mmCIF file of C-alpha atoms in Angstrom:
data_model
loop_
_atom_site.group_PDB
_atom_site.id
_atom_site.type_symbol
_atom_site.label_atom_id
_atom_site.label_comp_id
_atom_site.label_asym_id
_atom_site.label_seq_id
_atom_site.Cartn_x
_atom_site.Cartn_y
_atom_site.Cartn_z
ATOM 1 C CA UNK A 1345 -14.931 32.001 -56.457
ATOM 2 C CA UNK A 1346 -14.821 28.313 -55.764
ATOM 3 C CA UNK A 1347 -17.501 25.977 -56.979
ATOM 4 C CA UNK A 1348 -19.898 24.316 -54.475
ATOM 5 C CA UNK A 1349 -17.898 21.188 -54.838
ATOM 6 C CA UNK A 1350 -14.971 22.242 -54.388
ATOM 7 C CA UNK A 1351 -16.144 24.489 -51.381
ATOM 8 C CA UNK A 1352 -17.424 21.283 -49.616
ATOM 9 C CA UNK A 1353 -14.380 19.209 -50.456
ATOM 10 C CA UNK A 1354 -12.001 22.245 -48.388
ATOM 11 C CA UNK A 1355 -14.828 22.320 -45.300
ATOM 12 C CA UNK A 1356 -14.436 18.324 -45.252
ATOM 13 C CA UNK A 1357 -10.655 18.806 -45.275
ATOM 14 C CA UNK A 1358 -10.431 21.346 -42.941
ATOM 15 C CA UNK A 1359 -12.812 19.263 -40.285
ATOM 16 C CA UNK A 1360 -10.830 16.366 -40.562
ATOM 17 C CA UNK A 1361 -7.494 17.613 -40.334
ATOM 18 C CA UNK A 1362 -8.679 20.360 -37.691
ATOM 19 C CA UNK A 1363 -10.996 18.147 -35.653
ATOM 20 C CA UNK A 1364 -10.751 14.607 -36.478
ATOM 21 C CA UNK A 1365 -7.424 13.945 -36.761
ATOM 22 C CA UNK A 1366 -5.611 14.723 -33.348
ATOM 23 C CA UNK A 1367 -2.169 12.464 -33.888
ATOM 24 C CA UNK A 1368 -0.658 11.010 -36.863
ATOM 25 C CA UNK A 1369 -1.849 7.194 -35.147
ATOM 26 C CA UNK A 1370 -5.398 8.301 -36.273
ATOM 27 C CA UNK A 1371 -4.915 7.982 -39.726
ATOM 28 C CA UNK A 1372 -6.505 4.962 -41.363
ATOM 29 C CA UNK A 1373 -4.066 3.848 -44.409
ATOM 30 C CA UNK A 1374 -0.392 4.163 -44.007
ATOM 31 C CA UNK A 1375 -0.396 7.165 -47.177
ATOM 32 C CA UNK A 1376 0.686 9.723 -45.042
ATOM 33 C CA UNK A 1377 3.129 7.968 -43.138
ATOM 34 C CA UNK A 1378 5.016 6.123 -45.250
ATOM 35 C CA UNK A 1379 9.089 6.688 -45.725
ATOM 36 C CA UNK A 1380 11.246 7.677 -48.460
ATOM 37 C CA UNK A 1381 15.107 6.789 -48.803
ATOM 38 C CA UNK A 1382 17.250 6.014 -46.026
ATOM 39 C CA UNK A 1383 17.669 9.584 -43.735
ATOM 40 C CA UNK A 1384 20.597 11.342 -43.880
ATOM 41 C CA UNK A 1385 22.133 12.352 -40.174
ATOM 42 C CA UNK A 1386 21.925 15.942 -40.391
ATOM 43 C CA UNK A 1387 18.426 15.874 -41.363
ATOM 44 C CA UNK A 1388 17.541 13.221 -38.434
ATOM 45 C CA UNK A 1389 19.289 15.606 -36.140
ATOM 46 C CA UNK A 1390 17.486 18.544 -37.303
ATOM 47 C CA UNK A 1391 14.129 15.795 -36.890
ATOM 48 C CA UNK A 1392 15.520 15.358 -33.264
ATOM 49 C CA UNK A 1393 15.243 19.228 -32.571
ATOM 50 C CA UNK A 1394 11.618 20.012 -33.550
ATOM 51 C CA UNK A 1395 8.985 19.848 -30.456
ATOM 52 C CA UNK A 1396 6.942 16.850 -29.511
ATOM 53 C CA UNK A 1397 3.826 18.090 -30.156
ATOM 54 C CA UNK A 1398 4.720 19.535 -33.416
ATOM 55 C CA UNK A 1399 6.312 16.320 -34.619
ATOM 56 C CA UNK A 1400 3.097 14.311 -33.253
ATOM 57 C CA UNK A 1401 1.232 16.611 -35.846
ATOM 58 C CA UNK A 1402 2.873 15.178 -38.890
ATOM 59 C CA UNK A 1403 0.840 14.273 -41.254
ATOM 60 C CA UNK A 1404 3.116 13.831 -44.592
ATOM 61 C CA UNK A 1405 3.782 11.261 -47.044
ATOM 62 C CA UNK A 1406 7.779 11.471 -47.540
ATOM 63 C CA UNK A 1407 10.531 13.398 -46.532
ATOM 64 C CA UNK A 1408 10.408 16.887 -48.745
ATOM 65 C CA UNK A 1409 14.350 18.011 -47.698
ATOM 66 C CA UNK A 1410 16.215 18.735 -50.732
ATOM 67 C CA UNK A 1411 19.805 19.280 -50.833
ATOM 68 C CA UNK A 1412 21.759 22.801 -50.988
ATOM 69 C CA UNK A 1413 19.470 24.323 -48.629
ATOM 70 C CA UNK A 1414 22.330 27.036 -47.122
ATOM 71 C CA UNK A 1415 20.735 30.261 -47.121
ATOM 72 C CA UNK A 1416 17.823 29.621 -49.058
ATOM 73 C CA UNK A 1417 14.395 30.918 -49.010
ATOM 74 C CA UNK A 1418 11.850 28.409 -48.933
ATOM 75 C CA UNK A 1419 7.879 27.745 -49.306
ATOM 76 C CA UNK A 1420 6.220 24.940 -47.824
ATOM 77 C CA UNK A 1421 2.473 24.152 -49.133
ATOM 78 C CA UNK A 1422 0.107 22.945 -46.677
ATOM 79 C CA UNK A 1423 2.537 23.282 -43.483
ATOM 80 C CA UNK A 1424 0.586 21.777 -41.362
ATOM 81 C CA UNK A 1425 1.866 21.466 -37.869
ATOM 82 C CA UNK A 1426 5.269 23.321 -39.064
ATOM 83 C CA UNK A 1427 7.375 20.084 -38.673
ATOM 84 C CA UNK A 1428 8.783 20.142 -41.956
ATOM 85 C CA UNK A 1429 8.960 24.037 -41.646
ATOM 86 C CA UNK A 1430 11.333 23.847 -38.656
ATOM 87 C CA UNK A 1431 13.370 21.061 -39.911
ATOM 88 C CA UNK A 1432 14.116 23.034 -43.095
ATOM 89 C CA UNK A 1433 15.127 26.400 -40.952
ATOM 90 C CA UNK A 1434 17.806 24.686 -39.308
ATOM 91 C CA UNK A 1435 18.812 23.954 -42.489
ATOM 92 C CA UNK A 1436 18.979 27.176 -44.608
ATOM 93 C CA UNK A 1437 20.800 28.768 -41.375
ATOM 94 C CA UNK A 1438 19.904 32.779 -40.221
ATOM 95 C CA UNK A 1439 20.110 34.065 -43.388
ATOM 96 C CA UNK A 1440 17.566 31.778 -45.200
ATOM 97 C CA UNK A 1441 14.082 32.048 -44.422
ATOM 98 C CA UNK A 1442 11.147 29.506 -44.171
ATOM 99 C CA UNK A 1443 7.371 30.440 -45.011
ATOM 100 C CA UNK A 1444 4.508 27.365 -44.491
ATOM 101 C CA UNK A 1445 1.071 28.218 -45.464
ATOM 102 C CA UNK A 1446 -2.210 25.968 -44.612
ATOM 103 C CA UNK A 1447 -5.528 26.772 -44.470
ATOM 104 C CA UNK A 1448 -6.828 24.634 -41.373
ATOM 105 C CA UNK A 1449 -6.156 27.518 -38.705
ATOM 106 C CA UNK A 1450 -5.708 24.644 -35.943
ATOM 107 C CA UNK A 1451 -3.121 23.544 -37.910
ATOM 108 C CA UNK A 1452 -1.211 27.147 -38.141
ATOM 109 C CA UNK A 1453 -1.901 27.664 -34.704
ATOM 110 C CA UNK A 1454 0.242 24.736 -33.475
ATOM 111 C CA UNK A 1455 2.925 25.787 -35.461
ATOM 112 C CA UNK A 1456 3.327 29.235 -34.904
ATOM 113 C CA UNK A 1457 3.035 28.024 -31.056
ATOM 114 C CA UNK A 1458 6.477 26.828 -30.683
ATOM 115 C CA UNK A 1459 8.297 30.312 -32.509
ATOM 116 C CA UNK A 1460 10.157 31.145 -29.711
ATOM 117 C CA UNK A 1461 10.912 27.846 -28.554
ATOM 118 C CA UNK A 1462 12.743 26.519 -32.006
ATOM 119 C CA UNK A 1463 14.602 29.769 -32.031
ATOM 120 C CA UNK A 1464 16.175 29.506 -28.509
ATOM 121 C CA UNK A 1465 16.568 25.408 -29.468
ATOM 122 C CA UNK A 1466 18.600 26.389 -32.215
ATOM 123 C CA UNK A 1467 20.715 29.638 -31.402
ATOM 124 C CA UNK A 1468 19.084 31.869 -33.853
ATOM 125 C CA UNK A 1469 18.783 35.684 -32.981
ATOM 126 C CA UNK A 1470 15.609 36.082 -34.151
ATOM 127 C CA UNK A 1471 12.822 33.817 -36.268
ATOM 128 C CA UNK A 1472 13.453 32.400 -39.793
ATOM 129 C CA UNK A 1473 10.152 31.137 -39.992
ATOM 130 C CA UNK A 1474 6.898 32.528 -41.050
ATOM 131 C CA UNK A 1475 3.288 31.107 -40.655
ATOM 132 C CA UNK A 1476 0.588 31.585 -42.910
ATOM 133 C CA UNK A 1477 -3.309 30.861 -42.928
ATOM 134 C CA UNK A 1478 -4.261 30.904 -46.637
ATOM 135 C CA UNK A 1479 -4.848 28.741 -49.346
ATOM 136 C CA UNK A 1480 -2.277 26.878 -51.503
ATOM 137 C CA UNK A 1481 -3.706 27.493 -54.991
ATOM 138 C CA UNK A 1482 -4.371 31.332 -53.787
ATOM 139 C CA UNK A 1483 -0.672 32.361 -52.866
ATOM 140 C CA UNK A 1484 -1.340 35.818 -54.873
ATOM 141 C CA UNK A 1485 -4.425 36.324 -51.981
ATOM 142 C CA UNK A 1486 -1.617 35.757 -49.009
ATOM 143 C CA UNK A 1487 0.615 37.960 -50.246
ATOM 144 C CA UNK A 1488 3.429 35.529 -51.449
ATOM 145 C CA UNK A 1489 5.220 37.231 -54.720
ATOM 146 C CA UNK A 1490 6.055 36.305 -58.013
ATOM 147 C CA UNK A 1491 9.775 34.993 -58.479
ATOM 148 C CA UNK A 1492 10.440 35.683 -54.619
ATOM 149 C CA UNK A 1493 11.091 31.644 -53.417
ATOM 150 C CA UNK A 1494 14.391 29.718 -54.167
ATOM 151 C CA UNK A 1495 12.558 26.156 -52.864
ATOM 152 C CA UNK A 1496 8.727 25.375 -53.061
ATOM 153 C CA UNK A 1497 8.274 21.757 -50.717
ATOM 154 C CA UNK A 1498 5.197 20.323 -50.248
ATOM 155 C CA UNK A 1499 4.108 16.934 -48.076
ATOM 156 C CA UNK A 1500 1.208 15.019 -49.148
ATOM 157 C CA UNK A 1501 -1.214 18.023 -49.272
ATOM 158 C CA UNK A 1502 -1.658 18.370 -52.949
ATOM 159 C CA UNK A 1503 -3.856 15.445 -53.226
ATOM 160 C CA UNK A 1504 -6.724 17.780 -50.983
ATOM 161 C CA UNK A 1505 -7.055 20.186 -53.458
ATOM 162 C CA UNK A 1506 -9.366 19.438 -56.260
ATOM 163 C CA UNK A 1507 -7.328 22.584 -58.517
ATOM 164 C CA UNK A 1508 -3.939 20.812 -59.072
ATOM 165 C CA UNK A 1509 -2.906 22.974 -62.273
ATOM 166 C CA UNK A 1510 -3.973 26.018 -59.976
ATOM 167 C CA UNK A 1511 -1.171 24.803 -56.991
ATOM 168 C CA UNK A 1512 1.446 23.848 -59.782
ATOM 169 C CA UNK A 1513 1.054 27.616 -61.219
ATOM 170 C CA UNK A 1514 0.797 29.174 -58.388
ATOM 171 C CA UNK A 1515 4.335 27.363 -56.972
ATOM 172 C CA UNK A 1516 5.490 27.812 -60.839
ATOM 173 C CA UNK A 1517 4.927 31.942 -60.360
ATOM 174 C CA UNK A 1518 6.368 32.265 -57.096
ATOM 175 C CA UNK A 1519 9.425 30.172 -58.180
ATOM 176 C CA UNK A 1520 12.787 32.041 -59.212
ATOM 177 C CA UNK A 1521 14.256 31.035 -62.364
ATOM 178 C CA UNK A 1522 16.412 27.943 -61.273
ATOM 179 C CA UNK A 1523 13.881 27.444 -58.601
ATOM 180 C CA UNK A 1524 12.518 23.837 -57.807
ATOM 181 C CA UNK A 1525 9.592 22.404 -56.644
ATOM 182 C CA UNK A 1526 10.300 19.625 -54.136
ATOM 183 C CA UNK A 1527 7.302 17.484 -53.493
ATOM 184 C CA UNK A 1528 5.996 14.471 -51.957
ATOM 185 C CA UNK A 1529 2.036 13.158 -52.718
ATOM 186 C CA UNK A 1530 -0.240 10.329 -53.443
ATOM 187 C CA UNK A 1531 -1.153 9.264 -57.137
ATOM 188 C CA UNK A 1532 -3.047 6.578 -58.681
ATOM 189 C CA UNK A 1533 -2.732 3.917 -60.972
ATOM 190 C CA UNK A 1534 -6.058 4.410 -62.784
ATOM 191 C CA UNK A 1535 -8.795 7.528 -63.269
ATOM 192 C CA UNK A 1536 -10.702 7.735 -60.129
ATOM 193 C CA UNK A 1537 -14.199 6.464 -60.221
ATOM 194 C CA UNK A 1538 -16.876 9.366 -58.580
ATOM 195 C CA UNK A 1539 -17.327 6.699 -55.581
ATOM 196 C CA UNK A 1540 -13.847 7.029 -54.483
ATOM 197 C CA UNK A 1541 -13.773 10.918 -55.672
ATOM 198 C CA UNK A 1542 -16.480 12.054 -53.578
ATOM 199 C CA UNK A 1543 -15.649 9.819 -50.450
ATOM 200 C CA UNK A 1544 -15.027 11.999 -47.261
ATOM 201 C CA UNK A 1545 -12.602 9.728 -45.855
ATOM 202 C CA UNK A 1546 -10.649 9.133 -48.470
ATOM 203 C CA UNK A 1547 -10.149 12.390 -49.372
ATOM 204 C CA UNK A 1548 -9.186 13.465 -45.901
ATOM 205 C CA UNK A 1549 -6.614 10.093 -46.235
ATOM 206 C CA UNK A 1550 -5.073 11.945 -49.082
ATOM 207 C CA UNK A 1551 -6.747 8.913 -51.865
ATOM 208 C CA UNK A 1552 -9.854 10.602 -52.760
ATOM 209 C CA UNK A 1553 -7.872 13.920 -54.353
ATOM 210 C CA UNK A 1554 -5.073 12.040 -56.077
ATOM 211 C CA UNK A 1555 -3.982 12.633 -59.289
ATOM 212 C CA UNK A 1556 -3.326 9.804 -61.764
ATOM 213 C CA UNK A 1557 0.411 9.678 -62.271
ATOM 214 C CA UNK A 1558 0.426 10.110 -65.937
ATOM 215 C CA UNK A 1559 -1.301 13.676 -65.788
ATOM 216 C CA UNK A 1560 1.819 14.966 -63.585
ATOM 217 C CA UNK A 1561 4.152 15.208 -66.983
ATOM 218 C CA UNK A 1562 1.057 16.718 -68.865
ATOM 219 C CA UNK A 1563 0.172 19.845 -66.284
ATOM 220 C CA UNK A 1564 3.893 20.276 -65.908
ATOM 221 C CA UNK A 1565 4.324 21.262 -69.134
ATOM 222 C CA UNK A 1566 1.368 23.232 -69.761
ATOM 223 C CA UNK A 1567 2.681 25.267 -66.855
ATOM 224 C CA UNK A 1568 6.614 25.447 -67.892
ATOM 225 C CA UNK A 1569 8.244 23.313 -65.963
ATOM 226 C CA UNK A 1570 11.184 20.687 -67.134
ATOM 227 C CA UNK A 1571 10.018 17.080 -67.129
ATOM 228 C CA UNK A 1572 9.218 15.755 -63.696
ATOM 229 C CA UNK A 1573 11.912 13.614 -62.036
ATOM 230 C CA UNK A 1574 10.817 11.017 -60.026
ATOM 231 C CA UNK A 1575 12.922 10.509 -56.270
ATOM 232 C CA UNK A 1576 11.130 8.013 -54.479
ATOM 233 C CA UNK A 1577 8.211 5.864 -54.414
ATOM 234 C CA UNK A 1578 5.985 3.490 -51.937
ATOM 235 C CA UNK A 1579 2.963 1.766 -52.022
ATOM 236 C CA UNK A 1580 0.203 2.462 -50.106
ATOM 237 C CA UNK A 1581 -1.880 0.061 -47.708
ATOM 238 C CA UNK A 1582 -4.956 0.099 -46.459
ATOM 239 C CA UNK A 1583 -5.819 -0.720 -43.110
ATOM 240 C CA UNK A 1584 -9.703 -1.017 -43.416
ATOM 241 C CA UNK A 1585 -11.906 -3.552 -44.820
ATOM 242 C CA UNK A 1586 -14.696 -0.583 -45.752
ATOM 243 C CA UNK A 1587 -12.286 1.530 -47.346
ATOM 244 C CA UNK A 1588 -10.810 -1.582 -49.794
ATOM 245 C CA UNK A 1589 -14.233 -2.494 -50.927
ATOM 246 C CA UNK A 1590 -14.655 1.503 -52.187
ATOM 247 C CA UNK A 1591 -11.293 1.405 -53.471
ATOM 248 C CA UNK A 1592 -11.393 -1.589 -55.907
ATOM 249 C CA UNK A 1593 -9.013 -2.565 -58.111
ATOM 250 C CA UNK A 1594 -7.226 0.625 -57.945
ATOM 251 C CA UNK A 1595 -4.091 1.031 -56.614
ATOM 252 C CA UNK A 1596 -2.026 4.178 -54.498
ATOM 253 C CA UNK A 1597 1.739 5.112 -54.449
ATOM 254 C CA UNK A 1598 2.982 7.983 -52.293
ATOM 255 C CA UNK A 1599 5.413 9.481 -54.452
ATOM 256 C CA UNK A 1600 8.231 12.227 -54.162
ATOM 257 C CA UNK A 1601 8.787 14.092 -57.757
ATOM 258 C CA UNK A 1602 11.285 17.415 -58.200
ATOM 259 C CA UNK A 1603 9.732 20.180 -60.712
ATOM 260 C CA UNK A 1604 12.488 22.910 -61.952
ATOM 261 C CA UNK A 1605 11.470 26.460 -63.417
ATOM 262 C CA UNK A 1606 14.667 26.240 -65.715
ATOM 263 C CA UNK A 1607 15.563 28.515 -69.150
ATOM 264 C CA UNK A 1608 15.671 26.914 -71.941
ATOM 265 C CA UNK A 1609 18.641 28.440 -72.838
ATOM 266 C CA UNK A 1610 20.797 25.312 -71.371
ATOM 267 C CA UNK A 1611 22.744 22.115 -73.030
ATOM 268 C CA UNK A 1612 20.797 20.759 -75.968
ATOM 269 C CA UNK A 1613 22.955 18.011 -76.560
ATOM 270 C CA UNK A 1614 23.961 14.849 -73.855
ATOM 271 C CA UNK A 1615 26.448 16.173 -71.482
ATOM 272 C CA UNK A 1616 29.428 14.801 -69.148
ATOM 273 C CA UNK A 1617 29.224 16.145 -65.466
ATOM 274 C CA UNK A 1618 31.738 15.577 -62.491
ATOM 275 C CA UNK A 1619 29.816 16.238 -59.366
ATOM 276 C CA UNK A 1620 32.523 18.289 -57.282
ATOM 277 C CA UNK A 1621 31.363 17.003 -53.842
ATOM 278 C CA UNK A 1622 30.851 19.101 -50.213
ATOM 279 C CA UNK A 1623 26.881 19.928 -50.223
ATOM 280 C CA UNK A 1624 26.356 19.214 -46.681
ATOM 281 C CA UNK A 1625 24.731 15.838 -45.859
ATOM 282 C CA UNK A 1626 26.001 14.565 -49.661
ATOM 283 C CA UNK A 1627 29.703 15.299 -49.094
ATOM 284 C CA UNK A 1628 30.971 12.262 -51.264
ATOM 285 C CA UNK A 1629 27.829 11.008 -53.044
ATOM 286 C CA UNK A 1630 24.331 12.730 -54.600
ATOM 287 C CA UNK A 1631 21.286 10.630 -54.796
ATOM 288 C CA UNK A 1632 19.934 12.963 -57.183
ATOM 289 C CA UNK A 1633 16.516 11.060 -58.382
ATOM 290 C CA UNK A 1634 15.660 7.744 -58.769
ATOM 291 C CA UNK A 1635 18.101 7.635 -62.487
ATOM 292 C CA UNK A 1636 20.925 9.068 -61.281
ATOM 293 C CA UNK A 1637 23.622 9.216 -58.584
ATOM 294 C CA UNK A 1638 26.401 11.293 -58.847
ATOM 295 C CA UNK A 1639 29.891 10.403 -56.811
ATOM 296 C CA UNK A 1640 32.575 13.125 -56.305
ATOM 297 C CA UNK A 1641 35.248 13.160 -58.896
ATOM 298 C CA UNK A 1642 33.314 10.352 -61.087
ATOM 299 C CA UNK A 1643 31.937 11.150 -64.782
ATOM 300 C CA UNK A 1644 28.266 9.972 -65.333
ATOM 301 C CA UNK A 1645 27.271 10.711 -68.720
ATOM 302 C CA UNK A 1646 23.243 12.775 -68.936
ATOM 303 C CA UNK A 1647 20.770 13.147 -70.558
ATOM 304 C CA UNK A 1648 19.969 16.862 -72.023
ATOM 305 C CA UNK A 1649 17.466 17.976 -69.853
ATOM 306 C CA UNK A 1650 19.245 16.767 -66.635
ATOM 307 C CA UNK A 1651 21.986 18.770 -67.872
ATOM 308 C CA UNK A 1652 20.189 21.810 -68.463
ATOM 309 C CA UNK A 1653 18.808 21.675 -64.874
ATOM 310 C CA UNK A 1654 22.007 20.971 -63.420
ATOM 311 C CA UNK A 1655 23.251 24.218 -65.133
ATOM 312 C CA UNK A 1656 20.695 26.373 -64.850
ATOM 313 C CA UNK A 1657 19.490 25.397 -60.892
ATOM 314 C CA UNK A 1658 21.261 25.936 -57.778
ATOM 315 C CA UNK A 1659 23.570 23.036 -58.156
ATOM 316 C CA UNK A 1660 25.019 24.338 -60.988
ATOM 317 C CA UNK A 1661 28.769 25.206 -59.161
ATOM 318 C CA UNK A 1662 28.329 21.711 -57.899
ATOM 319 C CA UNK A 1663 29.048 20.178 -61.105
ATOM 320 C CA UNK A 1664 31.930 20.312 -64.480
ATOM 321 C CA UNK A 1665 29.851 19.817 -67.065
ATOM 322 C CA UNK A 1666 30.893 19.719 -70.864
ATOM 323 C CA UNK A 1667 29.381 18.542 -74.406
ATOM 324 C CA UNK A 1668 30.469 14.631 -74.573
ATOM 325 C CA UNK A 1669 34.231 14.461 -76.168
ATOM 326 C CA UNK A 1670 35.464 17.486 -74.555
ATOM 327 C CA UNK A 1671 37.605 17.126 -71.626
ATOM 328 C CA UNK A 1672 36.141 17.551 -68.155
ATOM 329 C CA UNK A 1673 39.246 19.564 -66.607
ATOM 330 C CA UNK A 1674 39.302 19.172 -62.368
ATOM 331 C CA UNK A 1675 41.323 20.529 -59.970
ATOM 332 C CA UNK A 1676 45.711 20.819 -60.361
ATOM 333 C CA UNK A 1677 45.163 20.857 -64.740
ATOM 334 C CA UNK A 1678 44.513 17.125 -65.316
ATOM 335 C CA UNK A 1679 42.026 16.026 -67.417
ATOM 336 C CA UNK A 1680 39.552 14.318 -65.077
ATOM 337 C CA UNK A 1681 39.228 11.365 -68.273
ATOM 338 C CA UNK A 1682 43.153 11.029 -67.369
ATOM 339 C CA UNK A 1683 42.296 9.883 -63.812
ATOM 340 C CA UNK A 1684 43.196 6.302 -63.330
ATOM 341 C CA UNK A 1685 40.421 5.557 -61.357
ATOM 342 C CA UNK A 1686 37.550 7.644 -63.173
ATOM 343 C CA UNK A 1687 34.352 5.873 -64.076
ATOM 344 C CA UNK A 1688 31.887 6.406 -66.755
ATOM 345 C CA UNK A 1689 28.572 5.608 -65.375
ATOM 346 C CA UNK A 1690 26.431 5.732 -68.546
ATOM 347 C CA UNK A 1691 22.366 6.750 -68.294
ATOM 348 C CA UNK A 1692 19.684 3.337 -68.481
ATOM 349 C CA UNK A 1693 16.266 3.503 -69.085
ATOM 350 C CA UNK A 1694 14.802 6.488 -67.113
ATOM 351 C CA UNK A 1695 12.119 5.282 -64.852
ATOM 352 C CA UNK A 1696 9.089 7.892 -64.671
ATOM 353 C CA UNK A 1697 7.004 5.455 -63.368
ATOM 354 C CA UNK A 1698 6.002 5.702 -59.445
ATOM 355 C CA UNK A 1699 4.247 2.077 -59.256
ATOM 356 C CA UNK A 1700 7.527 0.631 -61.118
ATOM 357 C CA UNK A 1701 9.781 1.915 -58.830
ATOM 358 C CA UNK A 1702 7.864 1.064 -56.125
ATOM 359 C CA UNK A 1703 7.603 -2.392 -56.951
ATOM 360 C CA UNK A 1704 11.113 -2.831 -57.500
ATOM 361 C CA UNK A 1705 11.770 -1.086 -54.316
ATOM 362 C CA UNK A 1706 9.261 -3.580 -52.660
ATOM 363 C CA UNK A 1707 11.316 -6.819 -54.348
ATOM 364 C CA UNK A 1708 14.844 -5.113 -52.905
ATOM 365 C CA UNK A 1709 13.323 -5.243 -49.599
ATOM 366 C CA UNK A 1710 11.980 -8.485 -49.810
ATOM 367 C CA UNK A 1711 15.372 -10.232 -50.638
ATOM 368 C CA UNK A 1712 16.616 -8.090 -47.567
ATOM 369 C CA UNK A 1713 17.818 -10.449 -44.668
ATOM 370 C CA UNK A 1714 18.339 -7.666 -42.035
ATOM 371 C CA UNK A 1715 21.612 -7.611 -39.954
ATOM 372 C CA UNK A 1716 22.137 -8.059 -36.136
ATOM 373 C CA UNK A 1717 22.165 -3.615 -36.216
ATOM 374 C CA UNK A 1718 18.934 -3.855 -38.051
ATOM 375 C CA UNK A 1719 19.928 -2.592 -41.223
ATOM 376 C CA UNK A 1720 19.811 -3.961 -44.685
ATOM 377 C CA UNK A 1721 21.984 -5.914 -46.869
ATOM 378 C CA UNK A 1722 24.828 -4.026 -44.980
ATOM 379 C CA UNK A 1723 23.475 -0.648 -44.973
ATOM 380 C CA UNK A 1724 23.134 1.234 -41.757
ATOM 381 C CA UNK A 1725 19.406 1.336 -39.945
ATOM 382 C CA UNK A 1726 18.244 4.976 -41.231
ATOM 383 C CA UNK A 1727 16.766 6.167 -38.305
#
C-alpha cells in the first residue's frame, strides 16, 4: 500500500494532468517540450498520421522511437494521450503490438478514443494497440507479464513517481532478455531540497520528482541492467519568476538514456563491429548514443559492454563483430580491413553526463548561423 505521501503526490498528478492541463501550451517550463536530435522522415511521417487532438495532448520530454522497431512488441509507461503509442504502431507494422499504460483515466480515455480512426488511417485489419489504466510501478496489478515486452519507452513520466527503483524493476521484469528500455525524463544537477520536492507545480512540471542524474547508474545496477547510455540531452528553462526563486541554484536537463536487460555471457574484451546497414530510417548511418555512430561498411572499434549489447540485443544481425586483431570478413570473402576506403573510428572519452552534453550541445548551436532553408551548419531543418 502506498504511503500518505506518496498517495498525495499521484492525486496531485492525476489533477493536474487530468484537469489542469488541457494542451501542451499550458505547461509552465519548456521540460516537457523540449526536442531531441534532428527527426528522422519516417518517424515525422508517422508524427503526421496521429490525430489532432491526440497530438495536442503531448506532454513528453524527447522523442522515445528507437530503431529496429519491425514487428516488435512494445510498452509505453505513462501513455498519456497515446501519441507516442500510435507513432510507434505504425512502426512495428500488423504483427507488432503496442501497449501504453497511465493512470490519469482522462488521459486513457483520449487515447483509446481515436482506435478505430488510426487503424483505418493506416490500413491495418484490426488494432495493434492496447490501452491501459494502471499504474507504472504496478505492471504485475495490470496484468502485464514477466519477459513478455521486446521495447519498454517511456516520455517524461518517470519523474511523477516518487518509486523510481519500483518503475525500473517493474520495466526490468517485463523486459525479454535482449530487451531495452528506451526512455526520455528530467534529472537534476543537485539533491532536491524538500521545498522543491514537495512543490505541486513542480512536480506536475515533471522538476519536483526528478532524479539526480548520478543515481540513474546506481539503481540500474542494483536492478540488472548494463550501464546506462546516454542519447540526448537539453536544458531546461523556466518560464516563471515564482517557480525560479523555489528552484535556486539548481539546475534541470531533460534527458533520453537506453537501459538493456543483456546476459552476461557476451564479449569481455574490446571488440571491432561493422554496422551492416538497412534498419529502416538508419539505412547508411546509426546514431546509436551520444559516443557512438556507426556508418555501413566502416569499423569503429568498442568498448566491452557496447559490444555485449550489440550482441546480445536486437541489433545483433545488424553488426560483424570480432575480438580486436581478427579479421572482420563482409560480404564477396574480403577482409573488410582490406577495403581501401575502411575507417577505424576509435572510442573517446564516454560522456555519461546529461548537463555536459547538454552544454556542448547548447555551444554547437550557438556557433550555428542558420541557412536560407533554416537548417544548421548545412544540415537539413528536422521538422
Amino acid at each position: 500500500m502506498a504511503a500518505p505521501h506518496d498517495a498525495e503526490i499521484r492525486k496531485d498528478v492525476q489533477t493536474y494532468y487530468g484537469q489542469v492541463l488541457k494542451k501542451s501550451a499550458d505547461l509552465q517550463t519548456n521540460a516537457c517540450v523540449t526536442t531531441a536530435r534532428p527527426v528522422p522522415k519516417h518517424i515525422r511521417e508517422a508524427l503526421q498520421n496521429v490525430h489532432e487532438e491526440v497530438a495536442l495532448r503531448y506532454y513528453g520530454c524527447g522523442l522515445v522511437i528507437p530503431e529496429h522497431l519491425e514487428n516488435c512488441w512494445i510498452l509505453d509507461l505513462g501513455s498519456g494521450g497515446g501519441r507516442d503509442c500510435y507513432v510507434l504502431s505504425q512502426l512495428v507494422g500488423e504483427k507488432g503490438h503496442v501497449t501504453g499504460i497511465d493512470m490519469t483515466k482522462g488521459q486513457v480515455e483520449v487515447a483509446e478514443k481515436y482506435l478505430d480512426y488510426h487503424m483505418e488511417k493506416y490500413g491495418f485489419q484490426a488494432s495493434n494497440v492496447t490501452f491501459i489504466h494502471g499504474y507504472i510501478e504496478k505492471l504485475g496489478e495490470a496484468g502485464i507479464k514477466n519477459e513478455s515486452y521486446d521495447i519498454v519507452v517511456s516520455n517524461c513520466v518517470i519523474n511523477l513517481v516518487p518509486d523510481k527503483q519500483q518503475v525500473l524493476q517493474e520495466a526490468y521484469r517485463v523486459l525479454k532478455h535482449g530487451g531495452e528500455l528506451y526512455f526520455s525524463d528530467v534529472y537534476t544537477s543537485l539533491e532536491l531540497p524538500e521545498e522543491i520536492r514537495t512543490h505541486k507545480v513542480l512536480w506536475g512540471e515533471c522538476l519536483g520528482g526528478a532524479l539526480y542524474w548520478k543515481e540513474l547508474a546506481i539503481l540500474a545496477q542494483k536492478i540488472g541492467f548494463c550501464p546506462p547510455r546516454l542519447v540526448t540531452a537539453n536544458l531546461i528553462t523556466i518560464q516563471n519568476k515564482e517557480l525560479e526563486r523555489v528552484i535556486g541554484d539548481c539546475r534541470f536537463v531533460s534527458a533520453t538514456f537506453r537501459l538493456f536487460k543483456c546476459s552476461k555471457t557476451g564479449p569481455t574484451k574490446r571488440c571491432q563491429v561493422i554496422y551492416n546497414g538497412g534498419i529502416t530510417g538508419h539505412e547508411k548511418e546509426l546514431t546509436f548514443d551520444a559516443n557512438f555512430t556507426f556508418k555501413e561498411g566502416e569499423i569503429v572499434e568498442v568498448d566491452e559492454e557496447t559490444a555485449a549489447i550489440l550482441k546480445n540485443s536486437r541489433f545483433a544481425q545488424d553488426f560483424l563483430i570480432r575480438p580486436i586483431g581478427e579479421k572482420l570478413p563482409i560480404s564477396g570473402g574480403c577482409s573488410a580491413l582490406e577495403l581501401k576506403f575502411s575507417k577505424i573510428q576509435k572510442p573517446f572519452d564516454i560522456i555519461t553526463d546529461p548537463f555536459k552534453l547538454a552544454e556542448e550541445s547548447d555551444s554547437m548551436k550557438s556557433r550555428c548561423v542558420p541557412d536560407a532553408a533554416g537548417g544548421c551548419c548545412g544540415t537539413k531543418k528536422s521538422c
